[in-house]
CSV table of C-alpha atoms and ligand atoms in Angstrom, one decimal:
chain,number,residue,atom,x,y,z
A,16,MET,CA,8.7,-98.9,-17.5
A,17,ALA,CA,8.8,-100.5,-21.3
A,18,GLY,CA,9.8,-104.1,-21.6
A,19,ALA,CA,13.1,-103.5,-22.5
A,20,ALA,CA,15.5,-100.8,-21.8
A,21,GLY,CA,15.8,-98.4,-24.6
A,22,SER,CA,13.0,-99.4,-26.5
A,23,LYS,CA,11.8,-95.8,-28.8
A,24,ALA,CA,8.5,-94.7,-27.1
A,25,ARG,CA,5.5,-96.8,-28.8
A,26,GLU,CA,2.1,-96.0,-28.9
A,27,GLY,CA,0.1,-98.3,-26.6
A,28,TRP,CA,-3.6,-99.4,-25.9
A,29,SER,CA,-5.1,-96.7,-23.7
A,30,SER,CA,-6.3,-99.0,-21.1
A,31,ARG,CA,-5.9,-102.4,-19.9
A,32,THR,CA,-9.4,-103.3,-21.2
A,33,ALA,CA,-8.7,-101.5,-24.4
A,34,PHE,CA,-6.1,-104.2,-24.9
A,35,ILE,CA,-7.9,-107.1,-24.4
A,36,LEU,CA,-10.8,-106.2,-26.4
A,37,ALA,CA,-8.4,-105.2,-29.6
A,38,ALA,CA,-6.7,-108.9,-28.9
A,39,VAL,CA,-10.3,-110.2,-28.7
A,40,GLY,CA,-11.6,-108.4,-31.4
A,41,SER,CA,-8.3,-109.9,-33.6
A,42,ALA,CA,-9.1,-112.9,-32.4
A,43,VAL,CA,-12.7,-113.2,-33.3
A,44,GLY,CA,-13.6,-112.9,-36.9
A,45,LEU,CA,-14.6,-115.0,-39.7
A,46,GLY,CA,-12.2,-117.9,-38.3
A,47,ASN,CA,-15.1,-118.1,-35.8
A,48,MET,CA,-18.3,-117.5,-38.0
A,49,TRP,CA,-17.1,-118.5,-41.7
A,50,ARG,CA,-14.2,-120.8,-41.1
A,51,PHE,CA,-15.1,-123.0,-38.0
A,52,PRO,CA,-18.4,-124.4,-39.2
A,53,ALA,CA,-16.9,-124.8,-43.0
A,54,GLU,CA,-14.0,-126.4,-41.3
A,55,ALA,CA,-16.0,-128.6,-39.0
A,56,GLY,CA,-18.6,-129.8,-41.5
A,57,ALA,CA,-15.7,-130.6,-44.2
A,58,ASN,CA,-14.1,-132.9,-41.4
A,59,GLY,CA,-17.2,-134.7,-40.4
A,60,GLY,CA,-18.2,-132.6,-37.1
A,61,GLY,CA,-17.7,-134.3,-33.9
A,62,ALA,CA,-14.0,-135.1,-33.8
A,63,PHE,CA,-13.3,-132.3,-35.2
A,64,VAL,CA,-14.8,-130.1,-33.1
A,65,LEU,CA,-13.8,-132.1,-30.0
A,66,PHE,CA,-10.3,-132.0,-30.7
A,67,TYR,CA,-10.2,-128.3,-32.0
A,68,ILE,CA,-11.6,-127.5,-28.0
A,69,PHE,CA,-8.5,-130.1,-26.9
A,70,CYS,CA,-6.1,-128.2,-29.3
A,71,VAL,CA,-7.5,-124.5,-27.8
A,72,LEU,CA,-6.6,-125.9,-24.5
A,73,LEU,CA,-3.8,-127.9,-24.6
A,74,ILE,CA,-1.9,-125.8,-27.3
A,75,GLY,CA,-3.1,-122.8,-28.4
A,76,LEU,CA,-3.5,-121.1,-25.1
A,77,PRO,CA,-0.1,-121.8,-24.1
A,78,VAL,CA,1.2,-120.2,-27.4
A,79,LEU,CA,-0.9,-117.7,-27.3
A,80,LEU,CA,0.9,-116.6,-23.8
A,81,SER,CA,3.9,-117.2,-25.2
A,82,GLU,CA,3.4,-114.8,-28.1
A,83,VAL,CA,1.9,-111.9,-26.3
A,84,LEU,CA,5.0,-112.6,-23.8
A,85,ILE,CA,7.3,-112.0,-26.6
A,86,GLY,CA,5.8,-108.9,-28.0
A,87,ARG,CA,5.3,-107.1,-24.5
A,88,HIS,CA,8.9,-107.6,-23.7
A,89,GLY,CA,9.9,-106.7,-27.1
A,90,GLN,CA,7.8,-103.7,-27.7
A,91,SER,CA,8.6,-103.6,-31.7
A,92,SER,CA,6.9,-105.9,-34.3
A,93,ALA,CA,7.1,-109.2,-34.2
A,94,PRO,CA,10.7,-110.1,-36.0
A,95,GLU,CA,12.4,-107.4,-34.0
A,96,SER,CA,10.6,-108.5,-30.4
A,97,VAL,CA,11.9,-111.9,-30.8
A,98,ARG,CA,15.5,-110.7,-31.5
A,99,ARG,CA,15.1,-108.4,-28.6
A,100,VAL,CA,14.3,-111.4,-26.0
A,101,ALA,CA,17.2,-113.3,-27.9
A,102,ARG,CA,19.4,-110.7,-27.0
A,103,ASP,CA,18.4,-110.6,-23.6
A,104,SER,CA,18.8,-114.0,-23.0
A,105,ASN,CA,22.0,-114.4,-24.4
A,106,ALA,CA,21.0,-116.2,-27.4
A,107,SER,CA,21.2,-116.0,-31.4
A,108,THR,CA,19.0,-113.3,-32.9
A,109,GLY,CA,18.6,-115.4,-35.8
A,110,TRP,CA,15.5,-116.6,-34.2
A,111,GLY,CA,14.2,-113.2,-35.4
A,112,ILE,CA,13.3,-115.4,-38.7
A,113,LEU,CA,10.3,-117.1,-36.2
A,114,GLY,CA,8.7,-113.6,-36.6
A,115,SER,CA,9.9,-112.6,-40.0
A,116,LEU,CA,8.5,-116.2,-41.1
A,117,GLY,CA,5.4,-114.9,-39.4
A,118,VAL,CA,4.9,-111.7,-40.4
A,119,PHE,CA,5.0,-112.6,-44.2
A,120,ALA,CA,2.0,-115.7,-43.4
A,121,ALA,CA,0.1,-112.7,-42.0
A,122,PHE,CA,0.3,-111.0,-45.2
A,123,LEU,CA,-0.7,-113.8,-47.3
A,124,ILE,CA,-3.5,-114.2,-44.9
A,125,LEU,CA,-4.5,-110.9,-45.0
A,126,SER,CA,-4.9,-111.3,-48.8
A,127,PHE,CA,-7.5,-113.9,-49.2
A,128,TYR,CA,-8.8,-112.6,-45.6
A,129,CYS,CA,-10.5,-109.8,-47.5
A,130,VAL,CA,-11.8,-111.8,-50.2
A,131,VAL,CA,-14.0,-113.2,-47.6
A,132,GLY,CA,-14.9,-109.7,-45.8
A,133,GLY,CA,-16.2,-108.9,-49.7
A,134,TRP,CA,-18.7,-111.0,-49.3
A,135,VAL,CA,-20.2,-110.0,-46.0
A,136,LEU,CA,-20.0,-106.8,-47.5
A,137,TYR,CA,-22.1,-108.0,-50.2
A,138,TYR,CA,-24.7,-109.2,-47.8
A,139,ILE,CA,-25.1,-106.4,-46.2
A,140,GLY,CA,-25.7,-104.8,-49.7
A,141,VAL,CA,-28.2,-107.4,-50.0
A,142,PHE,CA,-30.2,-106.8,-46.9
A,143,VAL,CA,-29.8,-103.2,-47.2
A,144,SER,CA,-32.2,-103.7,-50.8
A,145,ASP,CA,-34.3,-106.5,-49.4
A,146,LEU,CA,-34.9,-103.6,-46.1
A,147,PHE,CA,-36.2,-101.4,-48.8
A,148,GLN,CA,-38.1,-103.7,-51.0
A,149,THR,CA,-40.2,-105.2,-47.8
A,150,GLY,CA,-39.6,-103.1,-44.9
A,151,LEU,CA,-39.8,-104.1,-41.5
A,152,SER,CA,-43.0,-106.4,-42.1
A,153,GLY,CA,-42.4,-109.9,-41.7
A,154,GLY,CA,-39.0,-111.9,-42.5
A,155,ALA,CA,-36.7,-111.5,-45.1
A,156,PHE,CA,-36.8,-111.9,-48.7
A,157,GLU,CA,-40.6,-112.0,-49.2
A,158,GLY,CA,-41.8,-114.4,-51.4
A,159,ARG,CA,-38.5,-116.0,-52.7
A,160,ASP,CA,-38.1,-119.4,-51.9
A,161,VAL,CA,-35.0,-121.2,-50.1
A,162,ASP,CA,-33.6,-122.1,-53.5
A,163,GLU,CA,-33.2,-118.8,-54.3
A,164,ILE,CA,-31.7,-117.6,-51.2
A,165,LYS,CA,-29.1,-120.8,-51.1
A,166,ALA,CA,-28.5,-119.6,-54.7
A,167,LEU,CA,-27.2,-116.0,-53.6
A,168,LEU,CA,-23.8,-116.8,-52.9
A,169,PRO,CA,-23.1,-119.1,-55.9
A,170,ASP,CA,-24.5,-116.2,-58.0
A,171,LEU,CA,-21.8,-113.8,-56.1
A,172,PHE,CA,-19.1,-116.5,-57.0
A,173,GLY,CA,-19.8,-116.3,-60.6
A,174,ASN,CA,-19.2,-112.9,-60.8
A,175,GLY,CA,-15.4,-112.1,-60.7
A,176,GLY,CA,-15.7,-108.3,-61.3
A,177,LEU,CA,-18.0,-107.9,-58.2
A,178,MET,CA,-15.9,-110.1,-56.6
A,179,VAL,CA,-12.4,-108.3,-57.0
A,180,GLY,CA,-14.8,-105.4,-56.5
A,181,LEU,CA,-15.9,-105.9,-53.1
A,182,ASN,CA,-12.5,-107.6,-52.1
A,183,LEU,CA,-10.5,-104.4,-52.6
A,184,GLY,CA,-13.4,-102.6,-51.3
A,185,PHE,CA,-12.8,-104.4,-47.6
A,186,LEU,CA,-9.2,-104.3,-48.4
A,187,ALA,CA,-9.5,-100.5,-48.5
A,188,LEU,CA,-11.5,-100.4,-45.2
A,189,THR,CA,-8.8,-102.4,-43.5
A,190,LEU,CA,-5.9,-99.5,-45.1
A,191,PHE,CA,-7.8,-96.9,-43.9
A,192,PHE,CA,-8.4,-97.9,-40.3
A,193,VAL,CA,-4.6,-99.0,-40.0
A,194,ALA,CA,-3.4,-95.8,-41.6
A,195,ARG,CA,-5.1,-94.0,-38.6
A,196,GLY,CA,-3.0,-95.6,-36.1
A,197,ILE,CA,-3.6,-98.3,-33.4
A,198,SER,CA,-5.4,-96.2,-30.7
A,199,SER,CA,-7.5,-94.1,-32.8
A,200,GLY,CA,-8.2,-96.3,-35.4
A,201,ILE,CA,-8.5,-99.9,-34.1
A,202,GLU,CA,-9.7,-99.3,-30.6
A,203,TRP,CA,-13.3,-97.7,-30.9
A,204,VAL,CA,-14.2,-100.8,-33.1
A,205,ALA,CA,-13.1,-103.2,-30.5
A,206,VAL,CA,-14.6,-101.5,-27.3
A,207,TYR,CA,-17.8,-100.3,-28.6
A,208,LEU,CA,-19.0,-103.0,-31.2
A,209,MET,CA,-17.5,-106.1,-29.9
A,210,PRO,CA,-20.1,-106.0,-27.2
A,211,LEU,CA,-22.7,-105.3,-29.1
A,212,PHE,CA,-21.9,-108.1,-31.4
A,213,PHE,CA,-21.9,-110.9,-28.6
A,214,VAL,CA,-25.1,-110.1,-27.4
A,215,LEU,CA,-26.9,-110.1,-31.1
A,216,PHE,CA,-25.2,-113.5,-32.1
A,217,LEU,CA,-26.4,-115.1,-28.7
A,218,ALA,CA,-30.3,-113.8,-29.7
A,219,ILE,CA,-30.0,-115.3,-33.2
A,220,THR,CA,-28.4,-118.3,-31.5
A,221,ILE,CA,-31.3,-118.8,-29.3
A,222,TYR,CA,-33.8,-118.1,-31.9
A,223,GLY,CA,-32.3,-120.8,-33.9
A,224,ALA,CA,-32.3,-122.8,-31.0
A,225,PHE,CA,-36.1,-122.9,-31.2
A,226,THR,CA,-36.7,-123.1,-35.0
A,227,GLY,CA,-33.9,-125.1,-36.7
A,228,ASP,CA,-33.0,-128.7,-35.7
A,229,PHE,CA,-30.9,-128.2,-32.9
A,230,SER,CA,-30.6,-131.5,-31.5
A,231,GLN,CA,-29.6,-132.8,-34.6
A,232,ALA,CA,-27.0,-130.0,-34.6
A,233,VAL,CA,-25.7,-130.5,-30.8
A,234,SER,CA,-25.2,-134.2,-31.9
A,235,TYR,CA,-23.6,-133.4,-35.3
A,236,LEU,CA,-21.2,-131.1,-33.0
A,237,PHE,CA,-20.3,-133.0,-30.0
A,238,THR,CA,-20.7,-136.6,-30.6
A,239,PHE,CA,-17.4,-138.0,-30.4
A,240,ASP,CA,-16.1,-140.6,-33.0
A,241,ALA,CA,-12.7,-141.5,-32.8
A,242,SER,CA,-12.5,-143.5,-36.1
A,243,LYS,CA,-13.3,-140.2,-37.7
A,244,LEU,CA,-9.9,-138.3,-36.2
A,245,THR,CA,-7.6,-138.9,-39.1
A,246,GLY,CA,-4.3,-137.2,-39.4
A,247,LYS,CA,-6.3,-135.1,-41.7
A,248,VAL,CA,-8.9,-134.3,-39.5
A,249,MET,CA,-6.1,-133.5,-36.6
A,250,LEU,CA,-4.1,-131.0,-38.9
A,251,ALA,CA,-7.1,-129.2,-39.7
A,252,ALA,CA,-8.1,-128.8,-36.1
A,253,VAL,CA,-4.8,-127.2,-34.8
A,254,GLY,CA,-4.9,-125.1,-37.9
A,255,GLN,CA,-8.2,-124.1,-37.0
A,256,ALA,CA,-7.3,-123.3,-33.4
A,257,PHE,CA,-4.3,-121.7,-34.5
A,258,PHE,CA,-6.5,-119.4,-37.3
A,259,SER,CA,-8.9,-118.4,-34.8
A,260,LEU,CA,-6.6,-117.0,-31.9
A,261,SER,CA,-4.6,-115.2,-34.3
A,262,LEU,CA,-1.5,-117.5,-33.5
A,263,GLY,CA,1.6,-118.9,-35.1
A,264,VAL,CA,2.3,-116.2,-37.6
A,265,ALA,CA,3.2,-112.8,-35.7
A,266,GLY,CA,-0.2,-111.4,-35.1
A,267,MET,CA,-0.6,-111.8,-31.3
A,268,MET,CA,3.2,-111.2,-30.7
A,269,THR,CA,2.2,-108.1,-32.8
A,270,TYR,CA,-0.3,-107.2,-30.5
A,271,GLY,CA,1.3,-108.1,-27.4
A,272,ALA,CA,3.8,-105.3,-28.0
A,273,TYR,CA,1.1,-102.7,-27.1
A,274,ALA,CA,0.2,-104.2,-24.0
A,275,SER,CA,1.3,-102.3,-20.6
A,276,ARG,CA,3.8,-103.4,-17.6
A,277,GLU,CA,0.5,-103.6,-15.8
A,278,THR,CA,-1.5,-106.3,-18.1
A,279,ASN,CA,-1.5,-109.7,-16.5
A,280,LEU,CA,-0.7,-111.8,-19.8
A,281,GLY,CA,-1.7,-114.9,-18.4
A,282,LYS,CA,-5.2,-114.0,-17.3
A,283,THR,CA,-5.4,-112.1,-20.3
A,284,SER,CA,-4.5,-115.3,-22.5
A,285,GLY,CA,-7.6,-116.9,-20.7
A,286,ILE,CA,-10.2,-114.3,-21.8
A,287,ILE,CA,-9.0,-114.1,-25.2
A,288,ALA,CA,-8.8,-117.9,-25.5
A,289,GLY,CA,-12.2,-118.2,-23.7
A,290,ALA,CA,-14.2,-115.5,-25.6
A,291,ASP,CA,-12.9,-116.7,-28.9
A,292,THR,CA,-14.2,-120.4,-28.5
A,293,ALA,CA,-17.5,-119.2,-26.9
A,294,VAL,CA,-17.9,-117.6,-30.3
A,295,ALA,CA,-16.9,-120.4,-32.6
A,296,LEU,CA,-19.0,-122.8,-30.7
A,297,LEU,CA,-21.8,-120.3,-30.6
A,298,ALA,CA,-21.4,-120.2,-34.4
A,299,GLY,CA,-21.6,-123.7,-34.7
A,300,LEU,CA,-25.0,-124.0,-32.9
A,301,ALA,CA,-26.6,-121.3,-34.9
A,302,ILE,CA,-25.5,-122.4,-38.2
A,303,PHE,CA,-26.0,-126.1,-38.2
A,304,PRO,CA,-29.6,-126.2,-36.9
A,305,ILE,CA,-30.6,-124.2,-40.0
A,306,VAL,CA,-28.3,-126.4,-42.3
A,307,PHE,CA,-30.1,-129.3,-41.2
A,308,ALA,CA,-33.3,-128.2,-41.1
A,309,ALA,CA,-32.9,-126.8,-44.7
A,310,GLY,CA,-31.4,-129.5,-46.1
A,311,LEU,CA,-27.7,-128.3,-47.1
A,312,ALA,CA,-25.0,-130.6,-47.1
A,313,ALA,CA,-22.8,-130.1,-44.4
A,314,ASN,CA,-19.8,-130.3,-46.0
A,315,SER,CA,-20.6,-127.8,-48.8
A,316,GLY,CA,-17.2,-126.2,-48.4
A,317,PRO,CA,-16.7,-121.9,-47.7
A,318,GLY,CA,-20.1,-121.2,-47.8
A,319,LEU,CA,-22.0,-122.4,-45.3
A,320,MET,CA,-22.4,-119.8,-43.6
A,321,PHE,CA,-23.6,-117.3,-46.0
A,322,GLU,CA,-25.8,-119.8,-47.3
A,323,SER,CA,-27.5,-121.1,-44.2
A,324,LEU,CA,-28.2,-117.8,-42.1
A,325,PRO,CA,-30.1,-116.1,-44.5
A,326,ILE,CA,-32.2,-118.9,-44.6
A,327,ALA,CA,-33.1,-118.5,-40.9
A,328,PHE,CA,-33.3,-114.3,-41.4
A,329,GLN,CA,-36.3,-115.3,-44.0
A,330,ALA,CA,-38.3,-116.8,-41.2
A,331,MET,CA,-37.9,-114.3,-38.4
A,332,PRO,CA,-39.8,-111.5,-37.6
A,333,VAL,CA,-38.1,-108.4,-39.1
A,334,GLY,CA,-35.7,-110.4,-40.6
A,335,SER,CA,-33.9,-107.9,-42.9
A,336,LEU,CA,-33.3,-105.8,-40.1
A,337,ILE,CA,-32.1,-108.6,-38.1
A,338,GLY,CA,-30.1,-110.2,-41.2
A,339,LEU,CA,-28.6,-106.6,-41.9
A,340,LEU,CA,-27.4,-105.8,-38.3
A,341,PHE,CA,-26.0,-109.2,-38.0
A,342,PHE,CA,-24.1,-109.1,-41.1
A,343,THR,CA,-22.8,-105.5,-40.1
A,344,MET,CA,-21.6,-106.8,-36.8
A,345,VAL,CA,-19.7,-109.6,-38.7
A,346,PHE,CA,-18.3,-107.0,-40.9
A,347,PHE,CA,-17.2,-105.3,-37.7
A,348,ALA,CA,-15.8,-108.4,-36.2
A,349,ALA,CA,-13.8,-109.4,-39.3
A,350,LEU,CA,-12.5,-105.8,-39.7
A,351,THR,CA,-11.2,-105.8,-36.5
A,352,SER,CA,-9.1,-109.1,-37.5
A,353,SER,CA,-8.0,-107.7,-40.7
A,354,VAL,CA,-6.4,-105.2,-39.3
A,355,SER,CA,-4.7,-107.1,-36.9
A,356,LEU,CA,-3.5,-108.6,-39.6
A,357,LEU,CA,-2.4,-105.7,-41.6
A,358,GLU,CA,-1.1,-104.3,-38.8
A,359,ALA,CA,1.9,-107.1,-38.5
A,360,PRO,CA,3.4,-106.7,-41.8
A,361,THR,CA,2.6,-102.7,-41.5
A,362,ALA,CA,4.9,-102.6,-37.8
A,363,TYR,CA,7.5,-104.2,-39.8
A,364,MET,CA,7.4,-102.2,-43.0
A,365,ILE,CA,7.7,-99.0,-40.3
A,366,GLU,CA,10.4,-100.3,-38.4
A,367,LYS,CA,12.7,-101.8,-41.0
A,368,PHE,CA,12.6,-99.2,-43.7
A,369,ASN,CA,11.3,-96.4,-41.6
A,370,LEU,CA,8.4,-95.6,-43.2
A,371,ALA,CA,5.5,-93.6,-42.3
A,372,ARG,CA,3.0,-95.4,-41.2
A,373,PRO,CA,0.5,-94.3,-43.9
A,374,VAL,CA,3.1,-95.3,-46.8
A,375,ALA,CA,4.0,-98.5,-45.3
A,376,THR,CA,0.3,-99.5,-44.8
A,377,ILE,CA,-0.2,-98.5,-48.3
A,378,THR,CA,2.5,-100.6,-49.7
A,379,VAL,CA,1.4,-103.9,-47.8
A,380,GLY,CA,-1.9,-103.2,-48.9
A,381,LEU,CA,-0.7,-103.1,-52.8
A,382,GLY,CA,0.9,-106.5,-52.6
A,383,ALA,CA,-2.5,-107.7,-50.7
A,384,ALA,CA,-4.5,-106.6,-53.6
A,385,VAL,CA,-2.5,-108.3,-55.9
A,386,LEU,CA,-3.0,-111.7,-54.1
A,387,GLY,CA,-6.6,-110.7,-53.7
A,388,VAL,CA,-7.7,-110.4,-57.2
A,389,LEU,CA,-5.9,-114.1,-57.6
A,390,SER,CA,-8.2,-115.4,-54.7
A,391,ALA,CA,-11.1,-113.8,-55.9
A,392,LEU,CA,-10.8,-114.8,-59.3
A,393,SER,CA,-10.0,-118.9,-57.8
A,394,PHE,CA,-14.3,-118.8,-57.9
A,395,ASN,CA,-14.5,-118.0,-61.3
A,396,GLU,CA,-12.3,-117.3,-64.1
A,397,LEU,CA,-9.2,-119.1,-62.2
A,398,ALA,CA,-11.7,-122.0,-61.0
A,399,GLU,CA,-9.1,-124.5,-62.7
A,400,PHE,CA,-5.7,-123.3,-61.7
A,401,ARG,CA,-4.4,-125.4,-59.2
A,402,PRO,CA,-0.7,-123.9,-57.9
A,403,LEU,CA,0.2,-126.6,-55.4
A,404,GLY,CA,-0.9,-129.4,-57.8
A,405,PHE,CA,2.1,-131.1,-57.3
A,406,ILE,CA,1.8,-131.5,-53.2
A,407,PRO,CA,-0.6,-134.3,-52.7
A,408,ILE,CA,-2.6,-132.7,-49.6
A,409,PHE,CA,-3.3,-129.6,-51.7
A,410,ALA,CA,-3.2,-131.1,-55.2
A,411,GLU,CA,-7.3,-129.8,-55.2
A,412,ALA,CA,-6.8,-126.7,-54.2
A,413,ASN,CA,-7.1,-123.5,-56.0
A,414,PHE,CA,-5.3,-120.2,-55.2
A,415,PHE,CA,-7.6,-119.1,-52.2
A,416,ASP,CA,-7.8,-122.8,-50.9
A,417,ALA,CA,-4.2,-123.2,-51.1
A,418,LEU,CA,-3.0,-119.8,-49.3
A,419,ASP,CA,-5.5,-120.9,-46.7
A,420,GLY,CA,-4.3,-124.2,-46.7
A,421,VAL,CA,-0.5,-123.6,-46.6
A,422,THR,CA,-1.2,-120.7,-44.0
A,423,ALA,CA,-3.1,-122.8,-41.0
A,424,LYS,CA,-1.8,-126.3,-42.2
A,425,LEU,CA,2.1,-125.4,-42.5
A,426,PHE,CA,2.8,-121.8,-41.4
A,427,MET,CA,0.9,-121.8,-38.1
A,428,PRO,CA,1.9,-125.0,-36.8
A,429,ILE,CA,5.6,-124.4,-37.8
A,430,GLY,CA,5.8,-121.2,-36.0
A,431,ALA,CA,3.8,-122.5,-32.9
A,432,ILE,CA,6.4,-125.4,-32.8
A,433,LEU,CA,9.3,-122.7,-33.0
A,434,THR,CA,7.5,-120.2,-30.7
A,435,CYS,CA,7.5,-123.3,-27.8
A,436,ILE,CA,11.2,-124.1,-28.5
A,437,PHE,CA,12.3,-120.5,-28.1
A,438,VAL,CA,9.9,-119.7,-25.4
A,439,GLY,CA,10.8,-123.2,-23.6
A,440,TRP,CA,14.5,-123.8,-24.5
A,441,ILE,CA,16.4,-121.0,-25.6
A,442,ALA,CA,14.7,-117.5,-23.6
A,443,ASP,CA,16.3,-116.6,-20.1
A,444,ALA,CA,13.9,-118.5,-17.5
A,445,ARG,CA,13.9,-115.5,-15.5
A,446,LEU,CA,12.7,-112.9,-18.1
A,447,ILE,CA,10.1,-115.5,-19.1
A,448,ASP,CA,9.1,-115.7,-15.5
A,449,ASP,CA,8.9,-112.0,-14.9
A,450,GLU,CA,6.2,-111.4,-18.0
A,451,ASN,CA,4.0,-114.4,-17.7
A,452,GLY,CA,1.8,-113.4,-15.3
A,453,ILE,CA,1.3,-116.9,-13.7
A,454,ASP,CA,2.9,-119.1,-11.1
A,455,GLY,CA,2.6,-121.8,-9.4
A,456,LEU,CA,1.5,-125.0,-10.4
A,457,LEU,CA,-0.3,-123.1,-13.1
A,458,HIS,CA,3.2,-121.9,-14.2
A,459,GLN,CA,4.9,-125.5,-13.9
A,460,ILE,CA,2.0,-126.8,-16.2
A,461,TRP,CA,2.3,-124.1,-18.9
A,462,ARG,CA,6.0,-124.2,-18.8
A,463,ALA,CA,5.8,-128.2,-19.3
A,464,LEU,CA,3.3,-127.8,-21.9
A,465,VAL,CA,5.6,-125.1,-23.8
A,466,ARG,CA,8.6,-127.3,-23.7
A,467,PHE,CA,7.6,-130.7,-24.1
A,468,VAL,CA,4.2,-131.3,-24.9
A,469,CYS,CA,3.3,-128.5,-27.6
A,470,PRO,CA,6.4,-129.4,-29.6
A,471,LEU,CA,6.1,-133.3,-29.8
A,472,VAL,CA,2.2,-133.3,-30.3
A,473,LEU,CA,2.4,-130.4,-33.0
A,474,SER,CA,5.2,-131.9,-34.7
A,475,VAL,CA,3.4,-135.7,-35.0
A,476,ILE,CA,0.2,-133.9,-36.2
A,477,LEU,CA,2.0,-132.4,-38.6
A,478,ILE,CA,3.7,-135.2,-40.3
A,479,TYR,CA,0.8,-137.8,-39.5
A,480,GLY,CA,-1.7,-134.9,-41.2
A,481,ILE,CA,0.9,-134.6,-44.3
A,482,PHE,CA,2.0,-137.7,-44.7
A,483,GLY,CA,-0.9,-139.9,-43.0
B,21,LIG,N1,-8.2,-114.7,-35.7
B,21,LIG,C1,-9.1,-114.2,-36.6
B,21,LIG,C2,-10.2,-115.0,-37.0
B,21,LIG,O1,-10.4,-115.9,-36.2
B,21,LIG,C3,-8.1,-114.2,-37.9
B,21,LIG,C4,-6.6,-113.7,-37.8
B,21,LIG,C5,-6.5,-112.2,-37.6
B,21,LIG,C6,-5.5,-114.0,-37.8
B,21,LIG,N2,-5.1,-111.8,-37.0
B,21,LIG,C7,-4.6,-113.1,-37.7
B,21,LIG,C8,-4.9,-115.3,-38.0
B,21,LIG,C9,-3.2,-113.1,-37.3
B,21,LIG,C10,-3.5,-115.5,-37.8
B,21,LIG,C11,-2.6,-114.7,-37.7
B,21,LIG,O2,-10.8,-114.4,-38.0
């Protein structure tokens, strides 16, 4: 029944739909709402966005299928799943390094992801207190001008103690859910809250389309200017595609292991990529009209979402309540992602050191707390610290930016290249055929993408992005 004979019984998802929702839950998170708009703004808009969509279709989707396929066949943590596929293909188990690198990178991402999760907690607090002050009449932040709303995030950044506290708070919530285990902890959030989130987000976007500078946003996001497509922009777009789809660093391998034999992985991958990209574009269309209407700078950095949307909530009827609902949903979207980031190293620790789940969770959590504190302090106390000052593309990066940059621009593309080589050239083709759930022309195309197109295109972008 299980992918590999003799694998120990694993907890699975309670149904096929629950697996899809959980994988969508992993993909849809701060990457879509916080990172996508910020990266699009930092990289000039249209060229980045269109190249991003190209990357999702031509690279992200084939790699996504490759990862869940390895996971389902291996039925284990990412490194062990890779080893099992290797063993069943008579190849070297040294390929397990692909999974180990990913697990390590997922741990690094978890540490700074929880810092941004802390900002979400902060805004929930802001809207709760606003709701108490102004009640349900009118918009949010009554009597405050736009500059005061814009200043909320910089004010938070300046408060090192609060930043650390919120970061640890978000991490603790993530630990709680992962410690409880896959089906009881993670599933209900994915099953009940993700669909609700879609609806609310769509409503906010439509509202924004009528009140903000929608046409400027559309032309900013979708006008292709080839001269803007530099190596740096391409690498940023690939990195964002991987980050958003939870790829290249063991995330989807880990989740694939919880999918049942009945799940069609080809179709599921399409659903995951489609939903994820839809939310990212929705976020762009919700945020940029406000950015332009309120005269914010599109390249103002990681705060774009947090600075722009509250301005819209001020103008909306029952704005405090909508703001509160929105950030609560963002919180749950972020949680279903941080949970998957923590699950990758946790599953590995459980298997490797034979630990009980709660013990493994807390061990990983302590490590993430240490790195997280350094990230939280990069916005204040440690603002001048440049850990990778010796590497030109990371010369300006503080600790937070360095972790974000190294994982998205090095670990993920390299992990994806190795995954493609492994699935396309090393693993037994019959084993792969048996798992992937696609056939005919689609199968041929996927195979060609994984074997030739993805590794080549990724290598070129990686080199060009770093040295070009
Ligand atoms: N994809 C998530 C987001 O967009 C982040 C994430 C969750 C992730 N799990 C991952 C990124 C694993 C890389 C690897 O917010």
